[in-house]
Short mmCIF file of C-alpha atoms in Angstrom, two decimals:
data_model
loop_
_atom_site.label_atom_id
_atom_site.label_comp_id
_atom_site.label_asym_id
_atom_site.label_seq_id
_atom_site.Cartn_x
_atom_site.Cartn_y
_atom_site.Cartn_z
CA UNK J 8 0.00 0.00 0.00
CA UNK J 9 1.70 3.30 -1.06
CA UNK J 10 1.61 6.08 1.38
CA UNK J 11 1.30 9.33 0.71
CA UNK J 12 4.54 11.96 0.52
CA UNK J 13 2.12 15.12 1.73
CA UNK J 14 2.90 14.71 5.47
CA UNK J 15 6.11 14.66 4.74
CA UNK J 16 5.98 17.44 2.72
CA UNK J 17 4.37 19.15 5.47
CA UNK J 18 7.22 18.98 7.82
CA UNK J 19 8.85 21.57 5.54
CA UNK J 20 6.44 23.25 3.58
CA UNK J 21 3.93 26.08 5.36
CA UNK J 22 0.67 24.79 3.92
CA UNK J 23 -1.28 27.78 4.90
CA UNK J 24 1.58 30.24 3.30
CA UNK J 25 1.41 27.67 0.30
CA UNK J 26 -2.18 27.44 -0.52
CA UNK J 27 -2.43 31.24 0.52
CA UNK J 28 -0.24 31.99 -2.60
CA UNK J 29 -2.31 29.49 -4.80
CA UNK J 30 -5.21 31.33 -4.31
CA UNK J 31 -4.47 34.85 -4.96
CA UNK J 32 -2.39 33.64 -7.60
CA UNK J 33 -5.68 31.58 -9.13
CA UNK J 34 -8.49 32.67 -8.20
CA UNK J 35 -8.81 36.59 -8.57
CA UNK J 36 -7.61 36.41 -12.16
CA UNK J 37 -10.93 33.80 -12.58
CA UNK J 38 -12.55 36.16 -10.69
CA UNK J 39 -11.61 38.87 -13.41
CA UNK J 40 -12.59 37.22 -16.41
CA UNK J 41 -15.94 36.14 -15.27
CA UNK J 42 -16.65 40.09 -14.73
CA UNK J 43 -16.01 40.30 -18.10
CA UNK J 44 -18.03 37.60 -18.98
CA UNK J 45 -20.74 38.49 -17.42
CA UNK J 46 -20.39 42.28 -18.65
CA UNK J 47 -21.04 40.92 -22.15
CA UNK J 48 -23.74 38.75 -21.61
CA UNK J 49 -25.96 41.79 -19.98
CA UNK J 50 -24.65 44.48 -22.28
CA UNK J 51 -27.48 43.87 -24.57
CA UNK J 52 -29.72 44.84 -22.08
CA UNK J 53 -28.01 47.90 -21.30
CA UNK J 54 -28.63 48.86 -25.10
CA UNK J 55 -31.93 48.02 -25.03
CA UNK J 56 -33.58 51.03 -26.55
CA UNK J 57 -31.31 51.81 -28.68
CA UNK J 58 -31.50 48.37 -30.14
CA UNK J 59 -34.90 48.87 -30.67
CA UNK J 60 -35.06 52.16 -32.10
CA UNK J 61 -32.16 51.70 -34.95
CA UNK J 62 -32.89 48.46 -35.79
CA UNK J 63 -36.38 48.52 -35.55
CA UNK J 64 -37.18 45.61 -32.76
CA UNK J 65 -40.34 44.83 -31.28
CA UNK J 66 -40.25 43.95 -28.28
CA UNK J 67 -41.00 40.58 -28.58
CA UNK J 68 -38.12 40.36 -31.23
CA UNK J 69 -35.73 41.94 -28.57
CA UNK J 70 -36.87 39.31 -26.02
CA UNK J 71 -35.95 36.56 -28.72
CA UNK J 72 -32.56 37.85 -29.43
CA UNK J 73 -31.76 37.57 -25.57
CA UNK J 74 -32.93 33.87 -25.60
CA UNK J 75 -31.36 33.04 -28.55
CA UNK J 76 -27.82 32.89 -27.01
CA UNK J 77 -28.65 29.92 -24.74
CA UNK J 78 -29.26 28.05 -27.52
CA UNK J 79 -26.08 28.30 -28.73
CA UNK J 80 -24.43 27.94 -25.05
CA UNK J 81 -27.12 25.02 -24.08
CA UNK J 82 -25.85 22.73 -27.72
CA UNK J 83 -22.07 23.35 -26.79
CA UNK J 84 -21.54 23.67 -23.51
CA UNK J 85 -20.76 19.84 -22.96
CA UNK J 86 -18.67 19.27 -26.21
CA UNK J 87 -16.64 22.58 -24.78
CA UNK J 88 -15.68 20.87 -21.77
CA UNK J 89 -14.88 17.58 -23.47
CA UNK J 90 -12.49 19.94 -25.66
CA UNK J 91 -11.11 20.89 -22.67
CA UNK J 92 -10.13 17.94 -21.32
CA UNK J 93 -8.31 17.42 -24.66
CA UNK J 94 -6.50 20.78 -24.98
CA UNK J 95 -4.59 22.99 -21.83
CA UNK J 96 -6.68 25.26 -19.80
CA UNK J 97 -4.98 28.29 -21.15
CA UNK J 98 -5.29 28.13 -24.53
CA UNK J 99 -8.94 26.62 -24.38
CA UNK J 100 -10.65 29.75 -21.97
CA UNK J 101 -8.23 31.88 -24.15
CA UNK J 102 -10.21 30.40 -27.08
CA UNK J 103 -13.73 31.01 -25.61
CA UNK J 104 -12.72 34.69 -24.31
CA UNK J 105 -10.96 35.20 -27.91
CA UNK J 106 -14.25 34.32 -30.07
CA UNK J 107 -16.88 35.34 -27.46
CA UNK J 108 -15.14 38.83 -27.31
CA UNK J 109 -14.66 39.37 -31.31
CA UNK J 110 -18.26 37.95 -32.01
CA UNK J 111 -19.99 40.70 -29.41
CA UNK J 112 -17.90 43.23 -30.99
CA UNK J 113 -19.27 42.31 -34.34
CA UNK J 114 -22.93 43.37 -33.20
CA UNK J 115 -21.79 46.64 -33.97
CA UNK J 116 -22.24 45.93 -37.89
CA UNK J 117 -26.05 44.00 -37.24
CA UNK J 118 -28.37 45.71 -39.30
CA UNK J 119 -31.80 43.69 -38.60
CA UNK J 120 -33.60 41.24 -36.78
CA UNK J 121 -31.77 38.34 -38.42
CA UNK J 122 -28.36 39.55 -38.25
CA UNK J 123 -29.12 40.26 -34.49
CA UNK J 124 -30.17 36.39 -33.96
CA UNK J 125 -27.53 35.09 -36.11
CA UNK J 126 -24.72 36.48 -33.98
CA UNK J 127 -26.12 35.97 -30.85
CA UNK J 128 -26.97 32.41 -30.93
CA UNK J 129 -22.95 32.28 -32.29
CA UNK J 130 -22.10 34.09 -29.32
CA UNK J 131 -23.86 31.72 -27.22
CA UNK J 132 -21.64 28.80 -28.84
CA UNK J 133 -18.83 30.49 -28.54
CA UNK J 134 -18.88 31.35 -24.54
CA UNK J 135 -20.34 27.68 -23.89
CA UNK J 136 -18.13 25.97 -21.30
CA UNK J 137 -16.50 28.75 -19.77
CA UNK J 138 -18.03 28.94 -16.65
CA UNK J 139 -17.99 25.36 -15.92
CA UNK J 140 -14.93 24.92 -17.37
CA UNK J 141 -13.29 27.08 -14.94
CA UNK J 142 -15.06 25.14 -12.22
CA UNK J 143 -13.09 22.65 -13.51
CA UNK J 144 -10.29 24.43 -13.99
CA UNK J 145 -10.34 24.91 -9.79
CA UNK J 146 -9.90 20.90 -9.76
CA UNK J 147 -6.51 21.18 -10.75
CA UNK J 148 -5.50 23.49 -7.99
CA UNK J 149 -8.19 22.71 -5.03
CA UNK J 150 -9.33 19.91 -3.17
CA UNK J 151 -12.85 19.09 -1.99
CA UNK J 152 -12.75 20.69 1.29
CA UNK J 153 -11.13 23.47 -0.20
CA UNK J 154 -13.14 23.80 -3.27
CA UNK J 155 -16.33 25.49 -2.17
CA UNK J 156 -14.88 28.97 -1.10
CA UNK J 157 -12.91 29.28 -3.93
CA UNK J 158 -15.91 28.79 -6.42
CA UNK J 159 -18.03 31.70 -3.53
CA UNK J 160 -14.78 34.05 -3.73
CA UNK J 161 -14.58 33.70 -7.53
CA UNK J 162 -18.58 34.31 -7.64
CA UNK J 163 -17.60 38.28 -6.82
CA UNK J 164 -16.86 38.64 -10.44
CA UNK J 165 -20.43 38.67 -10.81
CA UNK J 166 -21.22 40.85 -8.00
CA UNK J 167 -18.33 43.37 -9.27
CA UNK J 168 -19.92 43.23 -12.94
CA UNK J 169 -23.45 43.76 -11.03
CA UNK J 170 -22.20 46.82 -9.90
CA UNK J 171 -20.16 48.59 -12.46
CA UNK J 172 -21.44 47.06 -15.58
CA UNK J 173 -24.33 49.17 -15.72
CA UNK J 174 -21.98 52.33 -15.03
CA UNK J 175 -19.76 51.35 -17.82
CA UNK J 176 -22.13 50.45 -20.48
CA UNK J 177 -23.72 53.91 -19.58
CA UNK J 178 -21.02 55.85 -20.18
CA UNK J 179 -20.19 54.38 -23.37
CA UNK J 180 -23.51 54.60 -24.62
CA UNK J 181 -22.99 58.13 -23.86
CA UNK J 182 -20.96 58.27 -27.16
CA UNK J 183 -23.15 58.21 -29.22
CA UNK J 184 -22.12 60.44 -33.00
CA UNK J 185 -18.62 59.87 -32.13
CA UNK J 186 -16.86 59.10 -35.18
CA UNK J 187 -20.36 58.49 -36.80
CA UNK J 188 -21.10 55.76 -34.83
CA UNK J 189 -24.27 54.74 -32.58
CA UNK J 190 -23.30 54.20 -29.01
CA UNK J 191 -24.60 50.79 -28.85
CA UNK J 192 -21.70 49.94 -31.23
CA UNK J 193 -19.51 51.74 -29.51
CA UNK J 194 -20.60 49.76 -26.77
CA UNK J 195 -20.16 46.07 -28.04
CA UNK J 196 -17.23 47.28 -29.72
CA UNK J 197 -15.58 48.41 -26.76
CA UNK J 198 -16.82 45.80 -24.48
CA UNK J 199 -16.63 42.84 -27.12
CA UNK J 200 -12.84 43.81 -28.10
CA UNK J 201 -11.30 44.27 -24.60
CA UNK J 202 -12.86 40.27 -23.89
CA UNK J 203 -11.09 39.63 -27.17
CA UNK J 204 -7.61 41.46 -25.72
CA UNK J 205 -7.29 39.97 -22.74
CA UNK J 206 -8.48 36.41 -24.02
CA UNK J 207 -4.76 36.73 -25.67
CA UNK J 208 -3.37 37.33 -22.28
CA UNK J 209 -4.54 33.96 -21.01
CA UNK J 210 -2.25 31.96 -22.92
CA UNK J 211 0.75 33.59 -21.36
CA UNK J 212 -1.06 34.70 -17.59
CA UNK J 213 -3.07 31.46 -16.80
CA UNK J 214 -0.51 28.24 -15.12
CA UNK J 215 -2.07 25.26 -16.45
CA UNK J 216 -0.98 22.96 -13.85
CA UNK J 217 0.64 23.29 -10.03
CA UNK J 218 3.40 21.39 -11.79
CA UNK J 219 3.87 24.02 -14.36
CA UNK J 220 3.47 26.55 -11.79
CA UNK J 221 7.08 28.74 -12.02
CA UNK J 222 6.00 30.69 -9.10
CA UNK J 223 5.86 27.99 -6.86
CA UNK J 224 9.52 26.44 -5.63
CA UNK J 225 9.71 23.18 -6.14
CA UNK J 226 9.16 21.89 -2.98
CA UNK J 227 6.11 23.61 -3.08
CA UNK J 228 5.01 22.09 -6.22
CA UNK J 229 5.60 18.99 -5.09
CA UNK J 230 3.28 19.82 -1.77
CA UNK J 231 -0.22 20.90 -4.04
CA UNK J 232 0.42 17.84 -6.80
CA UNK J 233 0.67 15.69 -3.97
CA UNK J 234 -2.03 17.01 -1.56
CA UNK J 235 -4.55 16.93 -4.62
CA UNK J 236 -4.07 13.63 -5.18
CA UNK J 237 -4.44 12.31 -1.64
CA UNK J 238 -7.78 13.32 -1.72
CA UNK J 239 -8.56 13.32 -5.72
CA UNK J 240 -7.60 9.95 -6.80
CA UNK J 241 -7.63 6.57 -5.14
CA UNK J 242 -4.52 5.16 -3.78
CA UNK J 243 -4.80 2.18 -5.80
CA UNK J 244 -3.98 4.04 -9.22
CA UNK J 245 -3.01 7.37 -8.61
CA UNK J 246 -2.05 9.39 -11.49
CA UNK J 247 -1.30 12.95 -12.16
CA UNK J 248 -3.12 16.07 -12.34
CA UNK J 249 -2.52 16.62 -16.76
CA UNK J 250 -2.85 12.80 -16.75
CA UNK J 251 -6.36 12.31 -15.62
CA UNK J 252 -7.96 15.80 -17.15
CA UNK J 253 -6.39 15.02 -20.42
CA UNK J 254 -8.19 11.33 -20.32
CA UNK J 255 -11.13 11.28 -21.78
CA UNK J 256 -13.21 8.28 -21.21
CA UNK J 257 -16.60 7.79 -23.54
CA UNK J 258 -17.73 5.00 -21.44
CA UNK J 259 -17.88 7.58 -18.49
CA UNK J 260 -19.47 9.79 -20.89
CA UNK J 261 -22.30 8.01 -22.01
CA UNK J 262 -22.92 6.82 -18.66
CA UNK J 263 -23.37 10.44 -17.75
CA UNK J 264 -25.91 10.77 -20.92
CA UNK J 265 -27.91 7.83 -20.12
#
């Protein structure tokens, strides 16, 4: 029976200190990115009349364009987190933020009705799996007992985007003429692009792994990988962190289907 190395570990690691730097390291940037996320999903409500004055909505139409996008999120949400059990962390939420961000900017060009449901039930597809994928993303870094305050500390990003989105999108809005533009473009463009942006910062800002983790010594690396799998993974066959994510099992899969 294999024993576990994390109480040795313990003798020379500060856990606390350890898990301490984990968190602000992890879970404030998650934090960030779901404000942003959750800024773009609302910001058609903040242009609301505008929407339906230039385009010429009914309100009924409006209320369909808002629907629309959990079509799109509802059909992909559980290939996108099959996808990211295939591919790193970083560069798949860099993916969703990259093509969630550049398809709300391209509202700015809708014309109708159509072109309004069109690229929201895209958008839709393309944000699918980003919220429970970084739910998932947590797994790598948390374990059970820790897991639950994480996911309510990362939660603020909503809160924050509560607060301030509405403040924001107003003062965009405000811009209305500027450089012959409506401010409701201005709006998704502004919004839509600076997702887009700092989707490209992901790839180099978000550590995939604790075991890719260059801000962590090595001793401390050591410490999380082996923590997480004293109480991830069964003694019998543990395996590493990358290891299991990247495993995809359809037999698992179907079971959860059926």
């Amino acid at each position: 029976m294999q024993t576990s190395d994390t109480p040795l570990l313990s003798n020379k690691i500060d856990e606390k200190a350890v898990m301490k730097k984990v968190t602000w390291r992890v879970v404030p940037y998650m934090a960030f990115l779901y404000l942003l996320c959750f800024i773009d999903r609302v910001n058609i409500g903040n242009a609301h009349d505008a929407l339906k004055k230039d385009l010429g909505l009914s309100e009924a139409q409006f209320g369909q364009t808002v629907g629309i996008f959990f079509v799109g999120y509802c059909l992909l949400e559980f290939p996108s987190n099959l996808a990211m059990k295939k591919f790193s962390p970083s560069k798949w939420i860099a993916r969703i933020m990259i093509t969630w961000g550049l398809l709300t900017a391209s509202m700015m060009f809708c014309k109708d009705f159509v072109g309004l449901m069109i690229v929201r039930t895209l958008i839709g597809g393309a944000e699918a799996g980003f919220f429970p994928g970084v739910i998932f993303y947590f797994t790598f870094w948390f374990n059970k007992r820790e897991r639950a305050m994480k996911i309510a500390l990362f939660y603020v990003g909503a809160a924050v985007a509560g607060v301030c989105g509405g403040a924001i999108s107003y003062g965009i809005l405000s811009m209305d003429g500027v450089l012959n533009l409506k401010g409701w473009q201005w709006l998704f463009l502004i919004e839509g692009g600076t997702t887009a942006l700092i989707g490209i910062t992901v790839v180099f800002c978000l550590t995939d792994y604790p075991h890719t983790a260059s801000w962590l010594t090595p001793e401390e690396r050591l410490f999380v990988v082996a923590k997480l799998q004293e109480t991830n993974t069964s003694e019998d066959n543990p395996v590493s962190v990358e290891k299991e994510v990247k495993r995809i099992v359809w037999k698992d899969v179907w079971s959860t289907l059926t």
